[in-house]
Short mmCIF file of C-alpha atoms and ligand atoms in Angstrom, two decimals:
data_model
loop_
_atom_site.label_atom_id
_atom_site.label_comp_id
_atom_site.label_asym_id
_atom_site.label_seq_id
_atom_site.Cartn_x
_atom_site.Cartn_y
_atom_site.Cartn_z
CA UNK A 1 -18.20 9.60 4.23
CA UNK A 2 -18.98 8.86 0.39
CA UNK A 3 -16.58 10.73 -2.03
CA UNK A 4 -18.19 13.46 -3.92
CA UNK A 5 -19.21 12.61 -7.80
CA UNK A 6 -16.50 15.37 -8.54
CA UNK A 7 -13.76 17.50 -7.03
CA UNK A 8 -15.35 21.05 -8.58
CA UNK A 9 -12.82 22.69 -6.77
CA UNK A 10 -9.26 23.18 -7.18
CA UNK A 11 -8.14 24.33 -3.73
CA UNK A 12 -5.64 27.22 -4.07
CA UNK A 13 -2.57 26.75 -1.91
CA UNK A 14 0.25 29.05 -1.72
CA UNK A 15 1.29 28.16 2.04
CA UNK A 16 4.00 25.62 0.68
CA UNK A 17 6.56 27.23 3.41
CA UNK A 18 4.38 26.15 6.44
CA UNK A 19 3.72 23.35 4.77
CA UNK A 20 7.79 22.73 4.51
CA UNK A 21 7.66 23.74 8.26
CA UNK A 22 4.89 21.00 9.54
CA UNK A 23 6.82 18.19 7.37
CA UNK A 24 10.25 19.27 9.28
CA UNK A 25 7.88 19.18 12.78
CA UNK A 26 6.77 15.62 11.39
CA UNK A 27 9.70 14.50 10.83
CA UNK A 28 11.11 15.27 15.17
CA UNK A 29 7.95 13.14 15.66
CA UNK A 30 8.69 10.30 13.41
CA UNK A 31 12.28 9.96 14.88
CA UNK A 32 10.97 9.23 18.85
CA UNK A 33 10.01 6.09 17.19
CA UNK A 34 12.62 3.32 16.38
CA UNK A 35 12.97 2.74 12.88
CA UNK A 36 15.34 0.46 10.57
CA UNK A 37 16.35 1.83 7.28
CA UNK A 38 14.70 -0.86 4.48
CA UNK A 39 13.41 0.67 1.46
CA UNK A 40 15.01 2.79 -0.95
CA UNK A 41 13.67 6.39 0.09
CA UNK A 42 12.31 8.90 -1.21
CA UNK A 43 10.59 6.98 -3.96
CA UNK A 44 10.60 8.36 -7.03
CA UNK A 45 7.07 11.02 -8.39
CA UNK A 46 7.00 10.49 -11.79
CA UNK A 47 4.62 12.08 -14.38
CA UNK A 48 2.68 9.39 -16.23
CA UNK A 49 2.79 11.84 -19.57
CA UNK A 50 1.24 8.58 -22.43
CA UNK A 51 -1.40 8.25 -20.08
CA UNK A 52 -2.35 11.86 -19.06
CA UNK A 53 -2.58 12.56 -22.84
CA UNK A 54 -4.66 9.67 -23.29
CA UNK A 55 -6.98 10.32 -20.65
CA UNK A 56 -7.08 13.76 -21.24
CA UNK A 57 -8.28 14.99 -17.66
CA UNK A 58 -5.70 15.87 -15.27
CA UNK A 59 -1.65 15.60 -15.44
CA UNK A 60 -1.19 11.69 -13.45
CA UNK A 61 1.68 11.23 -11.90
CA UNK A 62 3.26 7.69 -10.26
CA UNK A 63 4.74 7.90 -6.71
CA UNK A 64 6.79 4.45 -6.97
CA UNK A 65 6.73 2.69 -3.57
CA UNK A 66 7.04 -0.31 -6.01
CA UNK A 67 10.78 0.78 -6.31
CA UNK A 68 10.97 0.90 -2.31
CA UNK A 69 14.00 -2.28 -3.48
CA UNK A 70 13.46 -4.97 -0.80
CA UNK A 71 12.94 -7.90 -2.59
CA UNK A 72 11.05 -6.57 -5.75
CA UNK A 73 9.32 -3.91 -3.38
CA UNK A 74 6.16 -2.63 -2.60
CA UNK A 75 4.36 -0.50 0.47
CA UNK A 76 4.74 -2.83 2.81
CA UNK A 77 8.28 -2.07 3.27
CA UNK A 78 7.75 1.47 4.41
CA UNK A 79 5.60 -0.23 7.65
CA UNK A 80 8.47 -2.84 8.19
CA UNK A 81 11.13 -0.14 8.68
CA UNK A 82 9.16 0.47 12.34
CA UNK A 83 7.74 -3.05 12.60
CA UNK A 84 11.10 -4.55 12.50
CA UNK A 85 12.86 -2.21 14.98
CA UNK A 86 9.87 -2.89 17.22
CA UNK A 87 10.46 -6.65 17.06
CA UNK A 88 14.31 -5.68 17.67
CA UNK A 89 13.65 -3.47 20.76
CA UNK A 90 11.50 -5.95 22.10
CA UNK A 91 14.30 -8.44 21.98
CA UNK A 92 12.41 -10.71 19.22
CA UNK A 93 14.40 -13.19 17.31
CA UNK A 94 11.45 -15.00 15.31
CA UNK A 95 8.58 -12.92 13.09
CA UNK A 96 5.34 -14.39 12.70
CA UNK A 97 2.97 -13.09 9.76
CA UNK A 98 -0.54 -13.76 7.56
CA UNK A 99 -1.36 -13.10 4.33
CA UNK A 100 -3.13 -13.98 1.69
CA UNK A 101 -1.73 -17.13 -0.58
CA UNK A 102 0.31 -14.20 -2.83
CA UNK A 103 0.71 -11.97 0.02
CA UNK A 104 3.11 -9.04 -1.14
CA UNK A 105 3.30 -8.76 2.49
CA UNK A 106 4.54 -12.06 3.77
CA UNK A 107 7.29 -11.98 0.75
CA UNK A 108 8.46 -8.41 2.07
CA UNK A 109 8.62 -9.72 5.91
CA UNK A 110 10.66 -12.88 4.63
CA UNK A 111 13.18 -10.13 2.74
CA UNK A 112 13.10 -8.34 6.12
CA UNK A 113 13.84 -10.90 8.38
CA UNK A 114 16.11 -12.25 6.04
CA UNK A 115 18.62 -9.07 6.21
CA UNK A 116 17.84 -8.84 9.99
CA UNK A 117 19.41 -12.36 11.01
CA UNK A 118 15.74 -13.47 11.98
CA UNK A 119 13.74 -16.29 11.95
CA UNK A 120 10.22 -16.04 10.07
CA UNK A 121 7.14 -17.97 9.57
CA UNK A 122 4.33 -17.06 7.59
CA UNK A 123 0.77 -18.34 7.09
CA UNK A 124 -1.01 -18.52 4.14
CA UNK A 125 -4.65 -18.19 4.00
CA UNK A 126 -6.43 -19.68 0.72
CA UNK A 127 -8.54 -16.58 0.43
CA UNK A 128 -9.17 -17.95 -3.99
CA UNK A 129 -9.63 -21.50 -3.72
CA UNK A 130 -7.56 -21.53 -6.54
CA UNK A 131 -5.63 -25.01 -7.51
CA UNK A 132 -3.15 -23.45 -9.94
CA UNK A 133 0.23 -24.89 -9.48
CA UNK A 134 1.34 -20.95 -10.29
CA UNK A 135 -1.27 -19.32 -7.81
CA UNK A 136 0.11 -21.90 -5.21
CA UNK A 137 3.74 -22.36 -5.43
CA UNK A 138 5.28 -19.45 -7.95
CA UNK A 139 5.20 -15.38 -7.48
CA UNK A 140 4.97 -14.30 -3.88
CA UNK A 141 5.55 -18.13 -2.50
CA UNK A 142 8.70 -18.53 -4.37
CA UNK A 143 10.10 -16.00 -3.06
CA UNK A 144 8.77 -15.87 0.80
CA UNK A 145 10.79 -19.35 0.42
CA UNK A 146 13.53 -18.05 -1.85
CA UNK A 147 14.31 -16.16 1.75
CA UNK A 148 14.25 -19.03 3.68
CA UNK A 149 10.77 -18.75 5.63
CA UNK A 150 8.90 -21.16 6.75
CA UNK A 151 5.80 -21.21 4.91
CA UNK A 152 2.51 -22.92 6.21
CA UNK A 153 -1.18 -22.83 4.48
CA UNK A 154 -4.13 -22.47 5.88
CA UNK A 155 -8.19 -23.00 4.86
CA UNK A 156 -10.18 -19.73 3.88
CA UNK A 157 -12.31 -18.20 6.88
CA UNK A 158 -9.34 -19.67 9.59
CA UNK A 159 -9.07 -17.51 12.45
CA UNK A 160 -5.29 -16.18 11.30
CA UNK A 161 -4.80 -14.30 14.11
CA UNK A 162 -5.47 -17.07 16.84
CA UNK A 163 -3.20 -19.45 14.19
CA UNK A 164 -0.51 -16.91 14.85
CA UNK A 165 -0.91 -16.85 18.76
CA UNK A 166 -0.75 -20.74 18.90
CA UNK A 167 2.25 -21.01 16.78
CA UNK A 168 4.34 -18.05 18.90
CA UNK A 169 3.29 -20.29 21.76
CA UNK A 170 4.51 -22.85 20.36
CA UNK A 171 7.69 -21.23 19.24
CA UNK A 172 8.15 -19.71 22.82
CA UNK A 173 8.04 -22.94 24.48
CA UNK A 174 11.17 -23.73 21.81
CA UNK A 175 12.94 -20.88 23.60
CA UNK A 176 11.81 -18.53 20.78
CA UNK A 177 11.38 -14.83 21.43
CA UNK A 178 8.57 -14.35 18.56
CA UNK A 179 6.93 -11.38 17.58
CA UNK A 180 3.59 -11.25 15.41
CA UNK A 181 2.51 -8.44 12.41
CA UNK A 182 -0.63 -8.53 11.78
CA UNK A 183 -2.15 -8.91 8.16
CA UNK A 184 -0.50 -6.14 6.05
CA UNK A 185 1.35 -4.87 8.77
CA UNK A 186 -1.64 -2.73 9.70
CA UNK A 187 -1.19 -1.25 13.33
CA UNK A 188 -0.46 1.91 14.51
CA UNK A 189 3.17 0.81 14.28
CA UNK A 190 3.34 -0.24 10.38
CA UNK A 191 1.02 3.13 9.71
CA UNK A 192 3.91 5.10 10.92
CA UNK A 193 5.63 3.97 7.53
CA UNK A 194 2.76 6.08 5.94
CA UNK A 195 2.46 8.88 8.13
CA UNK A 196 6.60 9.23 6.58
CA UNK A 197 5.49 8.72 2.95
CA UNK A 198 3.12 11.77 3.28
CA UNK A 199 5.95 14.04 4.31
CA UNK A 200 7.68 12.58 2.00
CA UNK A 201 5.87 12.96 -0.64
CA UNK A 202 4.27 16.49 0.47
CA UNK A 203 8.06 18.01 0.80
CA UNK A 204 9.13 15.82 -2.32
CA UNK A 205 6.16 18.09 -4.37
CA UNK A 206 6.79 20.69 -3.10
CA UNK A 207 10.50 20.95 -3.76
CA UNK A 208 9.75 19.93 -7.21
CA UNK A 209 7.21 23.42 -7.31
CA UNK A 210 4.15 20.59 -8.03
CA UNK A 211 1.12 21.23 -6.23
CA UNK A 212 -0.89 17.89 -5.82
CA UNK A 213 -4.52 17.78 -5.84
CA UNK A 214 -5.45 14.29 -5.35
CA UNK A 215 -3.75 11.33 -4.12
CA UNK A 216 -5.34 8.05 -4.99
CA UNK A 217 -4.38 4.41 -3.95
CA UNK A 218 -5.27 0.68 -3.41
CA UNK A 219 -6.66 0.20 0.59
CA UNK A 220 -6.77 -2.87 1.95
CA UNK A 221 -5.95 -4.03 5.41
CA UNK A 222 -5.87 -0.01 5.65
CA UNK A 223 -2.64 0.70 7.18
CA UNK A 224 -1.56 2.39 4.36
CA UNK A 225 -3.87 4.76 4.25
CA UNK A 226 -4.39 5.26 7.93
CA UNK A 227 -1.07 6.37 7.86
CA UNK A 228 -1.43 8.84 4.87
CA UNK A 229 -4.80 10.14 6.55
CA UNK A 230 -2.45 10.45 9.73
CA UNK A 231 0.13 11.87 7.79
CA UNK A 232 -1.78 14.56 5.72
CA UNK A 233 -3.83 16.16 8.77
CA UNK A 234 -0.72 16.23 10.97
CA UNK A 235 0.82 18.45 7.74
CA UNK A 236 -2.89 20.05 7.44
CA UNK A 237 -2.42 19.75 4.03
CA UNK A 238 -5.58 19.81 1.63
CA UNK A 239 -4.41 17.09 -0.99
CA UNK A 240 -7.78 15.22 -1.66
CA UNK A 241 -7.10 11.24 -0.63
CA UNK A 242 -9.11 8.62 -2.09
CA UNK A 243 -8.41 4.54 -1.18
CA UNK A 244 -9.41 2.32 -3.85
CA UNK A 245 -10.85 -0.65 -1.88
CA UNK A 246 -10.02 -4.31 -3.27
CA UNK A 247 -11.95 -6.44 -0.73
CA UNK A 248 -14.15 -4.95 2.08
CA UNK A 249 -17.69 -3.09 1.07
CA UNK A 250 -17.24 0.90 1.61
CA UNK A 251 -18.49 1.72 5.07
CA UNK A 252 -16.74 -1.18 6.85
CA UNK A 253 -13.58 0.11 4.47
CA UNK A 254 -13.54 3.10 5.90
CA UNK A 255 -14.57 2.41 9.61
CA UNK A 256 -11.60 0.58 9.51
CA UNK A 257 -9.24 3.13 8.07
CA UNK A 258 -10.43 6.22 10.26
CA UNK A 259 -10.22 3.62 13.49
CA UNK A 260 -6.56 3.19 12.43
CA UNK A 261 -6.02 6.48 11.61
CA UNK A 262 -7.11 7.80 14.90
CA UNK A 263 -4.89 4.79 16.52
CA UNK A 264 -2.02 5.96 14.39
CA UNK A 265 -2.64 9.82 15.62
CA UNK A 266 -2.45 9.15 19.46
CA UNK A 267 0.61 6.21 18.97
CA UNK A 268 2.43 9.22 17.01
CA UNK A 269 1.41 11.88 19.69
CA UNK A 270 0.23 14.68 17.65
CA UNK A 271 -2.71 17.17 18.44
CA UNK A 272 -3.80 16.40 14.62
CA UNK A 273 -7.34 15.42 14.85
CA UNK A 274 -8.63 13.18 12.31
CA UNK A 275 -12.57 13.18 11.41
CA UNK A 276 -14.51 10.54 9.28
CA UNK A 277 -14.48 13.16 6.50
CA UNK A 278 -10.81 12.66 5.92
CA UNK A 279 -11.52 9.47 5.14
CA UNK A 280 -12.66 8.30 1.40
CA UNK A 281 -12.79 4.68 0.04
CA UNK A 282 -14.35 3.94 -3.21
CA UNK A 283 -15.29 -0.15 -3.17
CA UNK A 284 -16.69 -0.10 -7.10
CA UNK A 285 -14.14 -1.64 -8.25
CA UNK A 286 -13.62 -4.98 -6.31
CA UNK A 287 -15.09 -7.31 -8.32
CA UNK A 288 -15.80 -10.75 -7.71
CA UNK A 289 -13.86 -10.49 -4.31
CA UNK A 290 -10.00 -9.92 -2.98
CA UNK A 291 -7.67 -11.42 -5.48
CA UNK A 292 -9.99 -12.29 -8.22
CA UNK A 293 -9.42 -10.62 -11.57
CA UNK A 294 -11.71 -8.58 -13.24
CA UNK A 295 -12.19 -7.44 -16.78
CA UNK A 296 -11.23 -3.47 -15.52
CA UNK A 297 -8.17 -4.57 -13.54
CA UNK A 298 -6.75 -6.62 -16.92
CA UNK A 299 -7.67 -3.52 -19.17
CA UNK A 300 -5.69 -1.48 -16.67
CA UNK A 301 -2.23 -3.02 -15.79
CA UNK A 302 -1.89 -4.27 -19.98
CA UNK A 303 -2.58 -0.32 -20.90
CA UNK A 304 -0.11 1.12 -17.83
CA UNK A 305 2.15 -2.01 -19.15
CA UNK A 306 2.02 -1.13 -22.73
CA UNK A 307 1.74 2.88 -22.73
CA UNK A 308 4.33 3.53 -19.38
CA UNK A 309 6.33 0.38 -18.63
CA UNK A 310 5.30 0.07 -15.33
CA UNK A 311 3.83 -3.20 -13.53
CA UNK A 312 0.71 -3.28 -11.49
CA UNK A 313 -0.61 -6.62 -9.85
CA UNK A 314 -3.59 -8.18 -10.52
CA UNK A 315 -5.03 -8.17 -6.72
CA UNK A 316 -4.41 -4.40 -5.16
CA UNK A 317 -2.38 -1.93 -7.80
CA UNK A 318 -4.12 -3.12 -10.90
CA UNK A 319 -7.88 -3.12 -9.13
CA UNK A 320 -6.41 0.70 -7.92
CA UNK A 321 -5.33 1.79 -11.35
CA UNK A 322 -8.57 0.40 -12.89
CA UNK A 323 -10.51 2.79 -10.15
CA UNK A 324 -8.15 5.71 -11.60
CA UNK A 325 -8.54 5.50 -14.76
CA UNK A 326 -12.35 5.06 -15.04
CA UNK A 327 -12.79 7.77 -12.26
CA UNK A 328 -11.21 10.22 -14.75
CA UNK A 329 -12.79 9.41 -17.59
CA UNK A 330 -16.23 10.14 -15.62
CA UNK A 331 -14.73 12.82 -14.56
CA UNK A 332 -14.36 12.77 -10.98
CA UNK A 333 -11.37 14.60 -11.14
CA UNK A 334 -12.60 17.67 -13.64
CA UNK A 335 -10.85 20.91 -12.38
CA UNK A 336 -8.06 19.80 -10.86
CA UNK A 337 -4.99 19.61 -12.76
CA UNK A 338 -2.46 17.08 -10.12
CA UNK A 339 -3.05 13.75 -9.28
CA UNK A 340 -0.91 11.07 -7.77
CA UNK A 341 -1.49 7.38 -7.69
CA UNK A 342 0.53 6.19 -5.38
CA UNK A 343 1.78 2.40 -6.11
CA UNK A 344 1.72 0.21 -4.16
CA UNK A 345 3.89 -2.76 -5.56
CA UNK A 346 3.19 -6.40 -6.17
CA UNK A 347 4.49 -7.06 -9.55
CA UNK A 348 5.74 -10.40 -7.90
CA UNK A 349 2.10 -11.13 -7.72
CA UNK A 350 1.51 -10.95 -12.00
CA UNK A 351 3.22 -15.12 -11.74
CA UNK A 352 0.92 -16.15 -9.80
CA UNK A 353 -1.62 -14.84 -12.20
CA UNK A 354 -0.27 -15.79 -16.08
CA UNK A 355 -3.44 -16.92 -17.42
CA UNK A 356 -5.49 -13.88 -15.97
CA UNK A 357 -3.64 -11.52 -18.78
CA UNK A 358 -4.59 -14.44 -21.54
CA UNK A 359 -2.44 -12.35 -24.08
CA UNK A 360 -2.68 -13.09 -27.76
CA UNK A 361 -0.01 -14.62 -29.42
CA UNK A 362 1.01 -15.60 -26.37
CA UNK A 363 3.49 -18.71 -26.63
CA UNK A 364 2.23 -19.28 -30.53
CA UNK A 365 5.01 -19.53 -32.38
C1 LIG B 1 -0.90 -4.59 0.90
C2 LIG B 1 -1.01 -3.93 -0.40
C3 LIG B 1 -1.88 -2.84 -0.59
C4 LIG B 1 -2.83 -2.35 0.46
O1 LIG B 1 -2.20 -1.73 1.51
P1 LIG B 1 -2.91 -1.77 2.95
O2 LIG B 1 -2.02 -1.02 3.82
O3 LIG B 1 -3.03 -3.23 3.30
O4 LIG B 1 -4.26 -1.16 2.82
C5 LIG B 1 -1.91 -2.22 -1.82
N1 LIG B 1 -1.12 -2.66 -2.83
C6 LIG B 1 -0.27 -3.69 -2.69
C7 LIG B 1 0.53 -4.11 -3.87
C8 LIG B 1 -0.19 -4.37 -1.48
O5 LIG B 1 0.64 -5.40 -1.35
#
């Protein structure tokens, strides 16, 4: 389903009690499932006032899954509360994981095995073809070995999931009990992460009296929004979701999404029924291609930098944020007076990236 140009309407809701009701219901559901306690949660919703004013459409606000705490945080924490007590139910003792070269991923499995007395090895795929020493060895690889992974690299286009399957093979026939996430922790397991930050966030609004319109945020390997479309219809709540996309085109975007979502509905075991029209990805704001910079994505993080402190990265939050900002000011959001970006994390990601910001002044004294 393409997003429409605008959201005309500014849907009247004054059933916040049921809504209460459905997130307590949510929440019985959530608990069947095995979960350990990562992040820091609830996140904080914070109103983005400097750049509200200077956007001048509706009142942004930040929901800060960056400040989720494990290891510099990010979303992917949220999934690894249920991946990780899967792997432990199932006995695991080893994680295996993919990502991208600055995965914000891989660096939050590392922090997760790390705390859970497990061993961890993650693949890198060279998605950039980049040769800088920081895009190789600093940000997000510093730290996935800062916690005492083992990291491995691997050519772009490798088959990441069969390098995974050969190396718990491996590790098996060492007496290993290994257990694979996939990319971005996107299955119906991680999504359940998400299907708890949207009753999270819904009761979180609500007890604050804020009625959100819109939710917007970076998709990528989808699991993040799966989990919110999961979330949201299991609530029936009418907050408008919108996935900025930072590497597929639109329609394979959100096949992918709405086949997760519906994955994430029947693993949680709700009646919710989720329809392609739940489902929104805008994919105008990719650029080049996953993890290169663009010219919209630099604009964005320095003005969020320099008119709210807070820290994008240059490869999902900034590319997000960029889709935010220039939505509003074409005025995609006209009539509606709430919106939430959600974000995502991956400040970790900005030292792998210090020439992309090519700041003046910078080092000239
Ligand atoms: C992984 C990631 C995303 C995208 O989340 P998906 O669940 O993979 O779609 C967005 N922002 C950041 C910072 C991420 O690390």
């Amino acid at each position: 389903m393409a997003a429409p140009d605008t959201l005309a309407k500014h849907h009247e809701r004054d059933a916040s009690d049921l809504e209460v009701s459905r997130c307590k219901h949510l929440a019985i559901q959530l608990a069947k499932f095995p979960r350990v306690a990562l992040g820091h949660l609830p996140t904080p919703l914070e109103p983005m006032d400097r750049l509200s004013e200077l956007l001048g459409g509706p009142r942004l606000w930040v929901k800060r899954d960056d400040c989720t705490g494990l290891s510099s945080g990010g979303n992917k924490t949220r999934k690894l509360e249920y991946l990780m007590a899967d792997a432990r139910a199932k006995g695991a003792d080893t994680i295996i994981t993919q990502g991208a070269t600055q995965s914000n991923h891989a660096r939050q499995t590392a922090a997760a095995a790390a705390k859970l007395r497990m061993g961890c090895h993650i693949l890198l795929e060279d998605r950039t073809g980049s040769s800088d020493p920081s895009y190789i060895m600093s940000g997000n690889v510093l730290l996935d070995r800062l916690h005492g992974a083992t990291v491995s690299k691997r050519g772009g286009g490798t088959d990441m999931t069969a390098e995974m399957e050969a190396l718990a093979a491996t590790l098996s026939d060492d007496g290993k009990k290994p257990y694979i996430i996939p990319g971005g922790g996107s299955n119906p397991i991680g999504a359940l992460g998400y299907v708890n930050c949207a009753r999270e966030l819904v009761e979180q609004a609500n007890g604050m009296g804020l009625h959100i319109d819109a939710l917007v945020h970076a998709t990528g390997s989808s699991g993040t929004q799966a989990g919110l479309v999961a979330g949201l219809t299991a609530i029936q709540s009418d907050i408008h979701l919108l996935g900025i996309g930072v590497r597929a085109p639109q329609e394979k975007q959100e096949g992918m999404v709405f086949d997760l979502a519906q994955r994430t509905v029947s693993h949680l075991g709700t009646t919710a029924e989720v329809t392609p029209s739940h489902v929104r990805a805008n994919c105008d704001y990719v650029g080049a291609g996953y993890g290169v910079p663009t010219d919209g994505m630099v604009s964005a993080l320095k003005l969020l930098a320099e008119t709210e402190g807070l820290l994008f990265d240059p490869v999902y939050s900034g590319k997000g944020l960029d889709g935010l900002i220039d939505l509003t000011r074409k005025g995609y959001f006209d009539g509606v007076s709430d919106v939430v970006f959600l974000h995502t994390g991956g400040s970790a990601a900005l030292f792998g990236y210090p020439e992309t910001f090519n700041l003046p002044g910078y080092m000239a004294h």
